[in-house]
PDB file of C-alpha atoms in Angstrom:
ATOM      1  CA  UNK A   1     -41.231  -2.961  32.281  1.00  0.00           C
ATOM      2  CA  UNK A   2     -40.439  -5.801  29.760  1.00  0.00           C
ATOM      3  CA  UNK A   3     -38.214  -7.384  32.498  1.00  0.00           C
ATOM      4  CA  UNK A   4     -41.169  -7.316  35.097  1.00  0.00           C
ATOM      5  CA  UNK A   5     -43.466  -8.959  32.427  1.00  0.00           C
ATOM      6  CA  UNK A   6     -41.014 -11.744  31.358  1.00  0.00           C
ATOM      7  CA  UNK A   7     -39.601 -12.574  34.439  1.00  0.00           C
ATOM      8  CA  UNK A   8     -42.600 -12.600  36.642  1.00  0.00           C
ATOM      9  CA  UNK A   9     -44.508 -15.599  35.123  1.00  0.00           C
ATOM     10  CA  UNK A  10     -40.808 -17.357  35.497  1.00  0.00           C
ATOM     11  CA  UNK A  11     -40.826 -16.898  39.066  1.00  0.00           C
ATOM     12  CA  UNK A  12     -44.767 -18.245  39.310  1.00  0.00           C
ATOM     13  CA  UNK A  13     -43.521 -20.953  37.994  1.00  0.00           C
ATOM     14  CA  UNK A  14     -40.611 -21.647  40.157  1.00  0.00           C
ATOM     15  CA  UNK A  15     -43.584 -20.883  42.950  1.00  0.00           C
ATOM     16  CA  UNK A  16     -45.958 -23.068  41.914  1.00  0.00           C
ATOM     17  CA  UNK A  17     -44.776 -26.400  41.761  1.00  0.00           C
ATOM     18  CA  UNK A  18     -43.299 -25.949  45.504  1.00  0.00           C
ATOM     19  CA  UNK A  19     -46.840 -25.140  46.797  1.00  0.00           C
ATOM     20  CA  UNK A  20     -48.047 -28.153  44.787  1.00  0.00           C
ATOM     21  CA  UNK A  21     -45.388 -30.161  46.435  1.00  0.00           C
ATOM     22  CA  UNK A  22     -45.630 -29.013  49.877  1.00  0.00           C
ATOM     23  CA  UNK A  23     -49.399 -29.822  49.846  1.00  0.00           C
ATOM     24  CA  UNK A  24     -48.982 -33.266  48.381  1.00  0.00           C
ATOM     25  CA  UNK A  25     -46.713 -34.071  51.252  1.00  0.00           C
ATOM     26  CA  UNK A  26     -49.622 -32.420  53.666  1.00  0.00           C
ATOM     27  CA  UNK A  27     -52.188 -34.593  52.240  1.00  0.00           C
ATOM     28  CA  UNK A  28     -49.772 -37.623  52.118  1.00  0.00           C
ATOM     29  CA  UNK A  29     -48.711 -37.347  56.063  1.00  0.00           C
ATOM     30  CA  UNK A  30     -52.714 -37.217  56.380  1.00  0.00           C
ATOM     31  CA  UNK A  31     -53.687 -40.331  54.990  1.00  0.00           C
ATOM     32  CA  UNK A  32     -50.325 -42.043  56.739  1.00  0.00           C
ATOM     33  CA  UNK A  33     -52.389 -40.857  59.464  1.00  0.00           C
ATOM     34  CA  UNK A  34     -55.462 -41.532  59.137  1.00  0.00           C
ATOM     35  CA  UNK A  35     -54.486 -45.276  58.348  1.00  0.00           C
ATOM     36  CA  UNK A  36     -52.518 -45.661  61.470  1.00  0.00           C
ATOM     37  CA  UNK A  37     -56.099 -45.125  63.138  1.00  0.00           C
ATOM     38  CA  UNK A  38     -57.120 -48.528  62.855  1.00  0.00           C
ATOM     39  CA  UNK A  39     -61.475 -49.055  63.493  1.00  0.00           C
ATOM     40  CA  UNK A  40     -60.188 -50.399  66.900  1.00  0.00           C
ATOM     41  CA  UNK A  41     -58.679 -46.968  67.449  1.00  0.00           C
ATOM     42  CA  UNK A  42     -61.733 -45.271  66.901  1.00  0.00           C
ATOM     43  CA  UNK A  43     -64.067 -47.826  69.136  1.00  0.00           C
ATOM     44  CA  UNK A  44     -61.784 -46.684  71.846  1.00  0.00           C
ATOM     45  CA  UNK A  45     -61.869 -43.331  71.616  1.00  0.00           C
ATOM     46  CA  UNK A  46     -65.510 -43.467  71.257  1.00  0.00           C
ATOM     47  CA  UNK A  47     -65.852 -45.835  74.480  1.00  0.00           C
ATOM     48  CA  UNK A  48     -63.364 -43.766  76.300  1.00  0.00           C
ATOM     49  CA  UNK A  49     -65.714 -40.326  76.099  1.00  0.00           C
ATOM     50  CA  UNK A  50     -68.894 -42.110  76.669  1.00  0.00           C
ATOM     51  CA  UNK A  51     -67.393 -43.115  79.864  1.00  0.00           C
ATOM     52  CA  UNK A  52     -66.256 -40.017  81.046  1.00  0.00           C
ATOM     53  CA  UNK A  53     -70.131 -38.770  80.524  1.00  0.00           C
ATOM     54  CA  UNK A  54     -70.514 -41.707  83.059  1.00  0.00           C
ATOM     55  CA  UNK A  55     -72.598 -44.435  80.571  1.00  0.00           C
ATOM     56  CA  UNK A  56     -70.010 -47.277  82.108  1.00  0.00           C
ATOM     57  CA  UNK A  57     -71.674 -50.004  80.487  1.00  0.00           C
ATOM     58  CA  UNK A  58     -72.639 -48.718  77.174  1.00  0.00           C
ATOM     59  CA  UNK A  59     -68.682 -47.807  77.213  1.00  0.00           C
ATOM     60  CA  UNK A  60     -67.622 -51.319  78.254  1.00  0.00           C
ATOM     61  CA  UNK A  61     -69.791 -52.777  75.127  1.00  0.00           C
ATOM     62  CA  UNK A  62     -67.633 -50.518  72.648  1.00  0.00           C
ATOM     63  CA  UNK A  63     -64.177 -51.624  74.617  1.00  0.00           C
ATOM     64  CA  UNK A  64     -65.211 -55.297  74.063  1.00  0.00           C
ATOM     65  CA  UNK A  65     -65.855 -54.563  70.325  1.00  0.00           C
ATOM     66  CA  UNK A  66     -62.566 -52.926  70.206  1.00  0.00           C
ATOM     67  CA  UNK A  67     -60.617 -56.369  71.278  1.00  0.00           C
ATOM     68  CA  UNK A  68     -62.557 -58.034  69.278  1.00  0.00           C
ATOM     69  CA  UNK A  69     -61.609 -56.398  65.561  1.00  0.00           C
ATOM     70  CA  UNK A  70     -58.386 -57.977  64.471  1.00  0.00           C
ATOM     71  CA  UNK A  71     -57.196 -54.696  63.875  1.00  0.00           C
ATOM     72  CA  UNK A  72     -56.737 -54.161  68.219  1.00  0.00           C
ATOM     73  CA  UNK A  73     -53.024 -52.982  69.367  1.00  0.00           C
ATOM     74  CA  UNK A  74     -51.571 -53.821  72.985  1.00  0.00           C
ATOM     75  CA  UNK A  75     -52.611 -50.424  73.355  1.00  0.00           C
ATOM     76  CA  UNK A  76     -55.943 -50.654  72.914  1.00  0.00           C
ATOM     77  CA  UNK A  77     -56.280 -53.863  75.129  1.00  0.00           C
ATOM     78  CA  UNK A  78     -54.422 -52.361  77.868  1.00  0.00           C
ATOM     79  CA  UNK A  79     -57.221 -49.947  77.601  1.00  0.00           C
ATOM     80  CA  UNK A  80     -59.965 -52.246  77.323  1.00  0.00           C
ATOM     81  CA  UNK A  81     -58.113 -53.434  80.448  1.00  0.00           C
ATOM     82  CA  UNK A  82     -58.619 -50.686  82.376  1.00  0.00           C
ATOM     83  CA  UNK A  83     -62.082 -49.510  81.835  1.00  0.00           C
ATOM     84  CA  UNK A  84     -63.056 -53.515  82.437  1.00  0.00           C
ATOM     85  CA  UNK A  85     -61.244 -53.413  85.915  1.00  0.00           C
ATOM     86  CA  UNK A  86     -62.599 -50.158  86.847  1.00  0.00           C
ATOM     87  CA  UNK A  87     -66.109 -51.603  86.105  1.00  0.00           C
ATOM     88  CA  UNK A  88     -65.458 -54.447  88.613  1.00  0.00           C
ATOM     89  CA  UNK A  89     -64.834 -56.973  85.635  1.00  0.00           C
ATOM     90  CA  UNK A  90     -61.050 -58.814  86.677  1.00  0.00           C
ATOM     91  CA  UNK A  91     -61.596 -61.580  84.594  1.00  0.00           C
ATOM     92  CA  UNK A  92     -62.226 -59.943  81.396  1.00  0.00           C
ATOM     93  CA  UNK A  93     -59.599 -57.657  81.601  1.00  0.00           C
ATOM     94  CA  UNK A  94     -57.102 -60.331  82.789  1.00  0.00           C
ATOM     95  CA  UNK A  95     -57.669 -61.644  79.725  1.00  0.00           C
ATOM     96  CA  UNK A  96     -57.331 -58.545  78.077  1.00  0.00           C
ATOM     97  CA  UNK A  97     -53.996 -58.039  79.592  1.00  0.00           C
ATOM     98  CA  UNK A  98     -52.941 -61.507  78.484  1.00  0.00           C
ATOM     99  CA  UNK A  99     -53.875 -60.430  74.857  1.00  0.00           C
ATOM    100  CA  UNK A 100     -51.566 -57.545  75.148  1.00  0.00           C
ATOM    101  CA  UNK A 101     -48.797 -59.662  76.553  1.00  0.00           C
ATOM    102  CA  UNK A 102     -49.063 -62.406  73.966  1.00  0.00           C
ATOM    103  CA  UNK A 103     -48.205 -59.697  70.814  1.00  0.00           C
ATOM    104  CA  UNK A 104     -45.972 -57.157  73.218  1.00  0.00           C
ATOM    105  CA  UNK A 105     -44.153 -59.442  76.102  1.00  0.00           C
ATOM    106  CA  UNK A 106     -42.757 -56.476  77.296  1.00  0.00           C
ATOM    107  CA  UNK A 107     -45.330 -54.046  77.478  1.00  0.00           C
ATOM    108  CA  UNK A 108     -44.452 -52.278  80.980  1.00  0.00           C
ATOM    109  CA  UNK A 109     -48.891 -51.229  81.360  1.00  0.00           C
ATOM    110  CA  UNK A 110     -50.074 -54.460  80.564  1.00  0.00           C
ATOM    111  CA  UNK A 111     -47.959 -56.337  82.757  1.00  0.00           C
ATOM    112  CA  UNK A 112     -48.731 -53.729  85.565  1.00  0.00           C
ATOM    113  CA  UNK A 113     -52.907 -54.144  84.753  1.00  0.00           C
ATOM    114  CA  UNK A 114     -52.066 -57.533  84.979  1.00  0.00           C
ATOM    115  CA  UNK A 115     -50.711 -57.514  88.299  1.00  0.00           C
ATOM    116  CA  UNK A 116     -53.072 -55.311  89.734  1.00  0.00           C
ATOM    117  CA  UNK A 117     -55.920 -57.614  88.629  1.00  0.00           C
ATOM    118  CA  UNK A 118     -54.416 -60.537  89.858  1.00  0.00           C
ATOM    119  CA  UNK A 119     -54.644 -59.057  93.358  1.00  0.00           C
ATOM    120  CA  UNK A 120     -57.826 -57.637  92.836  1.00  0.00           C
ATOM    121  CA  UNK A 121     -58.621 -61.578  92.099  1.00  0.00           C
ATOM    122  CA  UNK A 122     -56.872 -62.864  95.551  1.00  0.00           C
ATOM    123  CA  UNK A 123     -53.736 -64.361  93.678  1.00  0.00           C
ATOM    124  CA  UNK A 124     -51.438 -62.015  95.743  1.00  0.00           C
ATOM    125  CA  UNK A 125     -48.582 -63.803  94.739  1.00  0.00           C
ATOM    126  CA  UNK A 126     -48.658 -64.005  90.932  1.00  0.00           C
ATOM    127  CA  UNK A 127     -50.010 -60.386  91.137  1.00  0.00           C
ATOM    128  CA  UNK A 128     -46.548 -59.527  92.924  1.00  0.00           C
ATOM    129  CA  UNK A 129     -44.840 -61.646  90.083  1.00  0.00           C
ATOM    130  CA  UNK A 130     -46.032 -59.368  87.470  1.00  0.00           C
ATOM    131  CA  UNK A 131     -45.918 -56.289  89.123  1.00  0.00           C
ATOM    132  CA  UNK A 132     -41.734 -56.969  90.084  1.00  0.00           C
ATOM    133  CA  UNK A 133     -41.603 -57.698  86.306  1.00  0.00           C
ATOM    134  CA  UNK A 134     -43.433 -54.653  85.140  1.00  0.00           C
ATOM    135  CA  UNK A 135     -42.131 -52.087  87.435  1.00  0.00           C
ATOM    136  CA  UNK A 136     -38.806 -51.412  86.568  1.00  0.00           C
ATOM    137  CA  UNK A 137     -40.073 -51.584  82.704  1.00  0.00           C
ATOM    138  CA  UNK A 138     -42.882 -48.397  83.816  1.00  0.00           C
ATOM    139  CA  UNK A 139     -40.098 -47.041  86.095  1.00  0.00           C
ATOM    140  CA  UNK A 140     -42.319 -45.066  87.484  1.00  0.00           C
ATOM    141  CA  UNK A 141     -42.907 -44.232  91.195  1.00  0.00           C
ATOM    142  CA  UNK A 142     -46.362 -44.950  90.944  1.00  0.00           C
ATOM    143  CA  UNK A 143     -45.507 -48.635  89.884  1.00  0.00           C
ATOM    144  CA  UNK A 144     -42.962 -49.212  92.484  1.00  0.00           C
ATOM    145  CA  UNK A 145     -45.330 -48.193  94.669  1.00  0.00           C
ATOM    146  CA  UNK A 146     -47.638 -50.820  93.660  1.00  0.00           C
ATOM    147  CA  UNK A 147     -45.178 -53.602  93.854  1.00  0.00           C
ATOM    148  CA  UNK A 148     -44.091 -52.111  97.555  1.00  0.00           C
ATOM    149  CA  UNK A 149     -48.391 -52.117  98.308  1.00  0.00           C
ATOM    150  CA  UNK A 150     -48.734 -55.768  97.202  1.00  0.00           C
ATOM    151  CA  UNK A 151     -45.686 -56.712  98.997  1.00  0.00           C
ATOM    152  CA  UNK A 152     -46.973 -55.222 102.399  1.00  0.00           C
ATOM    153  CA  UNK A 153     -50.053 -57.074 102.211  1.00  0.00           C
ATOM    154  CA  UNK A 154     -48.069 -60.200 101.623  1.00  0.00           C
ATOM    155  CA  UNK A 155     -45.947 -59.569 104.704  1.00  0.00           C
ATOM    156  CA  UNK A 156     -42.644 -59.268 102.358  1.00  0.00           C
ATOM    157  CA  UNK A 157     -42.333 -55.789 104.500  1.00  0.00           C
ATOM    158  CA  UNK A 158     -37.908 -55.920 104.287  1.00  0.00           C
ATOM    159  CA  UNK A 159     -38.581 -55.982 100.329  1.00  0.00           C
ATOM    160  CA  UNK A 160     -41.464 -53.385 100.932  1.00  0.00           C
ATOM    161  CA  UNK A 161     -39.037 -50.735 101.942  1.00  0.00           C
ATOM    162  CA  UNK A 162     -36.381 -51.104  99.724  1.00  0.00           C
ATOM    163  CA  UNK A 163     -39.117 -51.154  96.971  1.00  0.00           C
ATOM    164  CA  UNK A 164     -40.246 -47.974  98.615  1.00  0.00           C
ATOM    165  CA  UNK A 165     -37.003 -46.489  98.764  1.00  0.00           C
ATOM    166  CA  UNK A 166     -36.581 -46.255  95.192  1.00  0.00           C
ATOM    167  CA  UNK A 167     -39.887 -45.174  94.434  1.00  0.00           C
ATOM    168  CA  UNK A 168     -39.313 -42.366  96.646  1.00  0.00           C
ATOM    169  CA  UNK A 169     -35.889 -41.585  94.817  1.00  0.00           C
ATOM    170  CA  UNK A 170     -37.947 -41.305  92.121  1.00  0.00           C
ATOM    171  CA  UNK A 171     -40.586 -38.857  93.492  1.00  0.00           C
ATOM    172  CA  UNK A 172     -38.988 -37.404  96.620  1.00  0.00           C
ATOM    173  CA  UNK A 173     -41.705 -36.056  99.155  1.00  0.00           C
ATOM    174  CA  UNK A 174     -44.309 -38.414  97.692  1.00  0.00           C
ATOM    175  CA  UNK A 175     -46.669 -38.618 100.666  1.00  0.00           C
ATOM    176  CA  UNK A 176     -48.462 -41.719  99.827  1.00  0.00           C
ATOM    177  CA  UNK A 177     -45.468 -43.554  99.631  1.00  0.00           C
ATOM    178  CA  UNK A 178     -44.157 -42.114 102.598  1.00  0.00           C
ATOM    179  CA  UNK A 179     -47.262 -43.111 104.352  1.00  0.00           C
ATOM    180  CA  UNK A 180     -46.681 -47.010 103.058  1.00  0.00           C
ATOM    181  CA  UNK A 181     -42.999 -46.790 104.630  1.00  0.00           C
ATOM    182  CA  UNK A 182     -44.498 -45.945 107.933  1.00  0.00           C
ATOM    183  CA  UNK A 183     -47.140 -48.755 107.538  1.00  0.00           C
ATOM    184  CA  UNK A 184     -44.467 -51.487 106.522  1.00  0.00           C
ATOM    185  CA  UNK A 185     -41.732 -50.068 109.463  1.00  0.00           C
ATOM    186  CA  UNK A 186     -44.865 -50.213 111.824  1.00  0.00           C
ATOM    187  CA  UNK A 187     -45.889 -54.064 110.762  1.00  0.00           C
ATOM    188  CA  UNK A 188     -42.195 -55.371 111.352  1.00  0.00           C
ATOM    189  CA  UNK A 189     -42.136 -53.260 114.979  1.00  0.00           C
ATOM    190  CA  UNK A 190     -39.417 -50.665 113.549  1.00  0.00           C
ATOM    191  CA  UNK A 191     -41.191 -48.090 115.829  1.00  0.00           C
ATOM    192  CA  UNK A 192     -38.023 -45.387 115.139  1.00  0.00           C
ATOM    193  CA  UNK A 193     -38.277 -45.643 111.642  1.00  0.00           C
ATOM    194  CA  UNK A 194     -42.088 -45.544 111.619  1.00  0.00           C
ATOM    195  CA  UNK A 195     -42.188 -42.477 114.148  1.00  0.00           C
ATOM    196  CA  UNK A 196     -40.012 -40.544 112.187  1.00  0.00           C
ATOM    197  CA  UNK A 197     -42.129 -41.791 108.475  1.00  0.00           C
ATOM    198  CA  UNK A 198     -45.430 -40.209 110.648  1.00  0.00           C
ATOM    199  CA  UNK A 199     -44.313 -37.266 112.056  1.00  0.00           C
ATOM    200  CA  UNK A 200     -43.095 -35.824 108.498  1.00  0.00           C
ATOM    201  CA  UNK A 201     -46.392 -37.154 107.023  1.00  0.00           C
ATOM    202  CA  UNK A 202     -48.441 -35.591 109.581  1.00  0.00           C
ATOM    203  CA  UNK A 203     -46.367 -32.554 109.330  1.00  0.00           C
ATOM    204  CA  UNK A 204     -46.488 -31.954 105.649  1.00  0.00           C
ATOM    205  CA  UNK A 205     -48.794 -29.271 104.583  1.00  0.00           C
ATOM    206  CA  UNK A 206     -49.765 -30.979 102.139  1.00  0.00           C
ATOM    207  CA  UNK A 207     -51.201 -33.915 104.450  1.00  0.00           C
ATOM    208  CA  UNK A 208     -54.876 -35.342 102.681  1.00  0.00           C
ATOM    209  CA  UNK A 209     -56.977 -37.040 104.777  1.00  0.00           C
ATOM    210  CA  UNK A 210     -56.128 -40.545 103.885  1.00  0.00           C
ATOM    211  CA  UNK A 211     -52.894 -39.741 104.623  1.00  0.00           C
ATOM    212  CA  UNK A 212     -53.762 -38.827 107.951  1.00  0.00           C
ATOM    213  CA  UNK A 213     -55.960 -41.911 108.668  1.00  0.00           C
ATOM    214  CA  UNK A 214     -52.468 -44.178 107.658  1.00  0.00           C
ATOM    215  CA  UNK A 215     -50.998 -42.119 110.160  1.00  0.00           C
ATOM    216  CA  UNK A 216     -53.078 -42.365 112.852  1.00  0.00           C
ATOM    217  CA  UNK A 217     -53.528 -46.365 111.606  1.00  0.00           C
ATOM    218  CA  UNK A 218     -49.529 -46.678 112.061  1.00  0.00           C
ATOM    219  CA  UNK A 219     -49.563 -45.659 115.499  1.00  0.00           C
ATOM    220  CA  UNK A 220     -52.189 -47.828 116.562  1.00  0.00           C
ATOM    221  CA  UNK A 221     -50.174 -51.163 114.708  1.00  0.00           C
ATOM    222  CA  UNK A 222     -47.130 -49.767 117.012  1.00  0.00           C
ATOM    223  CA  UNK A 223     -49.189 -49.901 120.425  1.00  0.00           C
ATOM    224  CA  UNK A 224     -49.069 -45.627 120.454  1.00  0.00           C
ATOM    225  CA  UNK A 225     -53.041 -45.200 120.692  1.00  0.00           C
ATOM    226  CA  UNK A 226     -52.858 -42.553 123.677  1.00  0.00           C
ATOM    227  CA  UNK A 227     -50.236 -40.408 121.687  1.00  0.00           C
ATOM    228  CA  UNK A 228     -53.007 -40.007 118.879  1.00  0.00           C
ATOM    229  CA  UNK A 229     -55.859 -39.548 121.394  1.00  0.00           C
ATOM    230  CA  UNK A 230     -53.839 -36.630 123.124  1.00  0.00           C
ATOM    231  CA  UNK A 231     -53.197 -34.906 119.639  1.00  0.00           C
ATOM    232  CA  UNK A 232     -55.644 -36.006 116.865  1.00  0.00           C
ATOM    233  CA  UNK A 233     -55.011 -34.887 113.127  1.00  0.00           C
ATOM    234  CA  UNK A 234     -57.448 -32.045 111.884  1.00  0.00           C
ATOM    235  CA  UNK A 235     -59.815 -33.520 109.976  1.00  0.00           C
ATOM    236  CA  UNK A 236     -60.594 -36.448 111.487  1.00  0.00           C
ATOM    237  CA  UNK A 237     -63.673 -37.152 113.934  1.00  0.00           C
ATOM    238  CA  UNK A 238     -63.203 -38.168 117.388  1.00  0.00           C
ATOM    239  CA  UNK A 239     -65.060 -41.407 116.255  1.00  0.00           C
ATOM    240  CA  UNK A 240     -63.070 -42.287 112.861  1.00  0.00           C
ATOM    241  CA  UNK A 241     -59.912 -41.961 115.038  1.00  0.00           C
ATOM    242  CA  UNK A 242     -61.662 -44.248 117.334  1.00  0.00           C
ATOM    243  CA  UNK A 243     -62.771 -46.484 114.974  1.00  0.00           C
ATOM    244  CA  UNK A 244     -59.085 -46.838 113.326  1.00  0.00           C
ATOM    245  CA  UNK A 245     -57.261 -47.372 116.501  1.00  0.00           C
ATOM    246  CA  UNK A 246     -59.844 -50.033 117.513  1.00  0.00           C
ATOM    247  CA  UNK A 247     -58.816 -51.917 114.289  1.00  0.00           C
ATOM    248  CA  UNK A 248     -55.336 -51.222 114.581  1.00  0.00           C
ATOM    249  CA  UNK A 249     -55.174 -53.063 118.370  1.00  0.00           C
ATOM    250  CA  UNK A 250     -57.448 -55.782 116.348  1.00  0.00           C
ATOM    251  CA  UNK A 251     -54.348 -56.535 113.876  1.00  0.00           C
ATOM    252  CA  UNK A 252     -51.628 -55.917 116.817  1.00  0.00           C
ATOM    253  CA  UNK A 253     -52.819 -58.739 118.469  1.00  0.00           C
ATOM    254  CA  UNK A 254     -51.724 -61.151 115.395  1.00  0.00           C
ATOM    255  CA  UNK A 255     -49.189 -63.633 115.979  1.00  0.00           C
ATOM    256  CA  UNK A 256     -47.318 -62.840 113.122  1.00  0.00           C
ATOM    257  CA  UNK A 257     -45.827 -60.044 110.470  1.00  0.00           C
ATOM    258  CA  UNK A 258     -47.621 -62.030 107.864  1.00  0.00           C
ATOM    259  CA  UNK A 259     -51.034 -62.487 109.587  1.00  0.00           C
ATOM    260  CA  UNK A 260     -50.825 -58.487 110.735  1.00  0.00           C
ATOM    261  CA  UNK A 261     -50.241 -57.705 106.798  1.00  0.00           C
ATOM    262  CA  UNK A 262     -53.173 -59.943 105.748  1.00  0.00           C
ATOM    263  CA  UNK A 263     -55.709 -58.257 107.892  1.00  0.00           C
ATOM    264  CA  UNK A 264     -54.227 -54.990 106.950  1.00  0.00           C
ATOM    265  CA  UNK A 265     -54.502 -55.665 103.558  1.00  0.00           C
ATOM    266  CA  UNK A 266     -58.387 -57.227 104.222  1.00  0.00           C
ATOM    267  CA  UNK A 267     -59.089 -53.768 105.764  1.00  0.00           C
ATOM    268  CA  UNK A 268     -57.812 -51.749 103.162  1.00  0.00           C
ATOM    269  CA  UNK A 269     -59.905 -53.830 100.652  1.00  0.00           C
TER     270      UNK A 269
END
């Protein structure tokens, strides 16, 4: 019994000071993290559930506060970014993007947000500057999918594909971007190459309606209205295939690959 009375207290004491320890460490990790949340931090976490209850603009006040505190990351201007171009403000979140830029050069989301904005502006070509740049820094099929987008519109459909090519390495079966290869095959007259692109779109279970309407759209840019007519995709109304085929024949008639990609790229918009 004597050992059990002298040795316990021993072993509370051996206990003790590793408890005290271990919680010291708990509370210390805490405040590390608490001061890694910067004010900015907080603005945008704030802004970024307001928005989702769909108060846009009371949301976009917060994001501006955010870049404004001296405290703001890349991060939280690439944010700010976002929300401002999804609001319909380019300008502002060009400028955001720059901000970003100017403390992370290399900052892959930025320099995408950039891009994207910079088409959204009409300066196709510095918006395919930055997206080239940013795209292999994202690696992403997503952003090469951007960069392929941007480069269709310009006409630049040869770079378009191999673009596309290694965005669909990336994500193999990706319809969207199988769509775009079809488009860019069908703008440069590769009818083979967009056939085949069209047929395993329109053949995918997984087809969504847009899909289907860049299908039908592809035909029409390589002169195959009738074979669309005969066999419509489900889903679409007699008069939105109609309607798509009309514009297709519209942008057939241009004189160029690069005047056919510009009013593709005006429709789209």
């Amino acid at each position: 019994m004597r050992l059990r009375i002298i040795f316990l207290p021993v072993i509370s004491l051996l206990v003790f000071p590793g408890c005290e320890t271990m919680q010291a460490d708990a509370y210390a990790k805490k405040a590390e993290v608490d001061m890694a949340v910067t004010q900015s931090d907080r603005l945008v976490r704030l802004a970024t559930d307001i928005e989702a209850r769909g108060e846009e603009e009371t949301a976009i006040v917060l994001y501006r506060r955010a870049i404004a505190l001296p405290d703001a990351k890349p991060s939280t201007f690439v944010k700010a970014g976002e929300a401002l171009m999804r609001a319909g403000y380019a300008d502002e979140a060009i400028a955001a993007y720059h901000a970003a830029l100017s403390e992370a050069p290399d900052n892959g989301p930025a320099m995408m947000g950039l891009g994207s904005a910079m088409i959204d502006t009409g300066d196709l070509p510095a918006g395919i500057r930055a997206l080239s740049r940013a795209a292999p820094i994202v690696n992403t099929s997503k952003a090469y999918n951007r960069l392929a987008v941007a480069q269709i519109f310009a006409g630049e459909t040869g770079a378009a594909q191999g673009t596309l090519k290694h965005a669909l390495a990336l994500a193999p079966g990706d319809l969207d971007i199988q769509t775009n290869m079809a488009l860019a095959a069908a703008l440069e007259g590769s009818d083979a190459t967009a056939v085949s692109r069209i047929e395993g779109v329109l053949n995918s279970p997984d087809a969504q309606l847009h899909h289907k309407r860049n299908a039908v759209l592809a035909y029409g840019l390589l002169g195959q209205s009738e074979k669309v007519k005969s066999s419509p995709p489900i889903g679409l109304s007699t008069e939105e295939v109609t309607a798509l085929l009309s514009r297709a024949k519209s942008i057939r008639t241009k004189n160029s690959v690069q005047a056919k990609a510009k009013a593709l790229g005006s429709m789209s918009g």
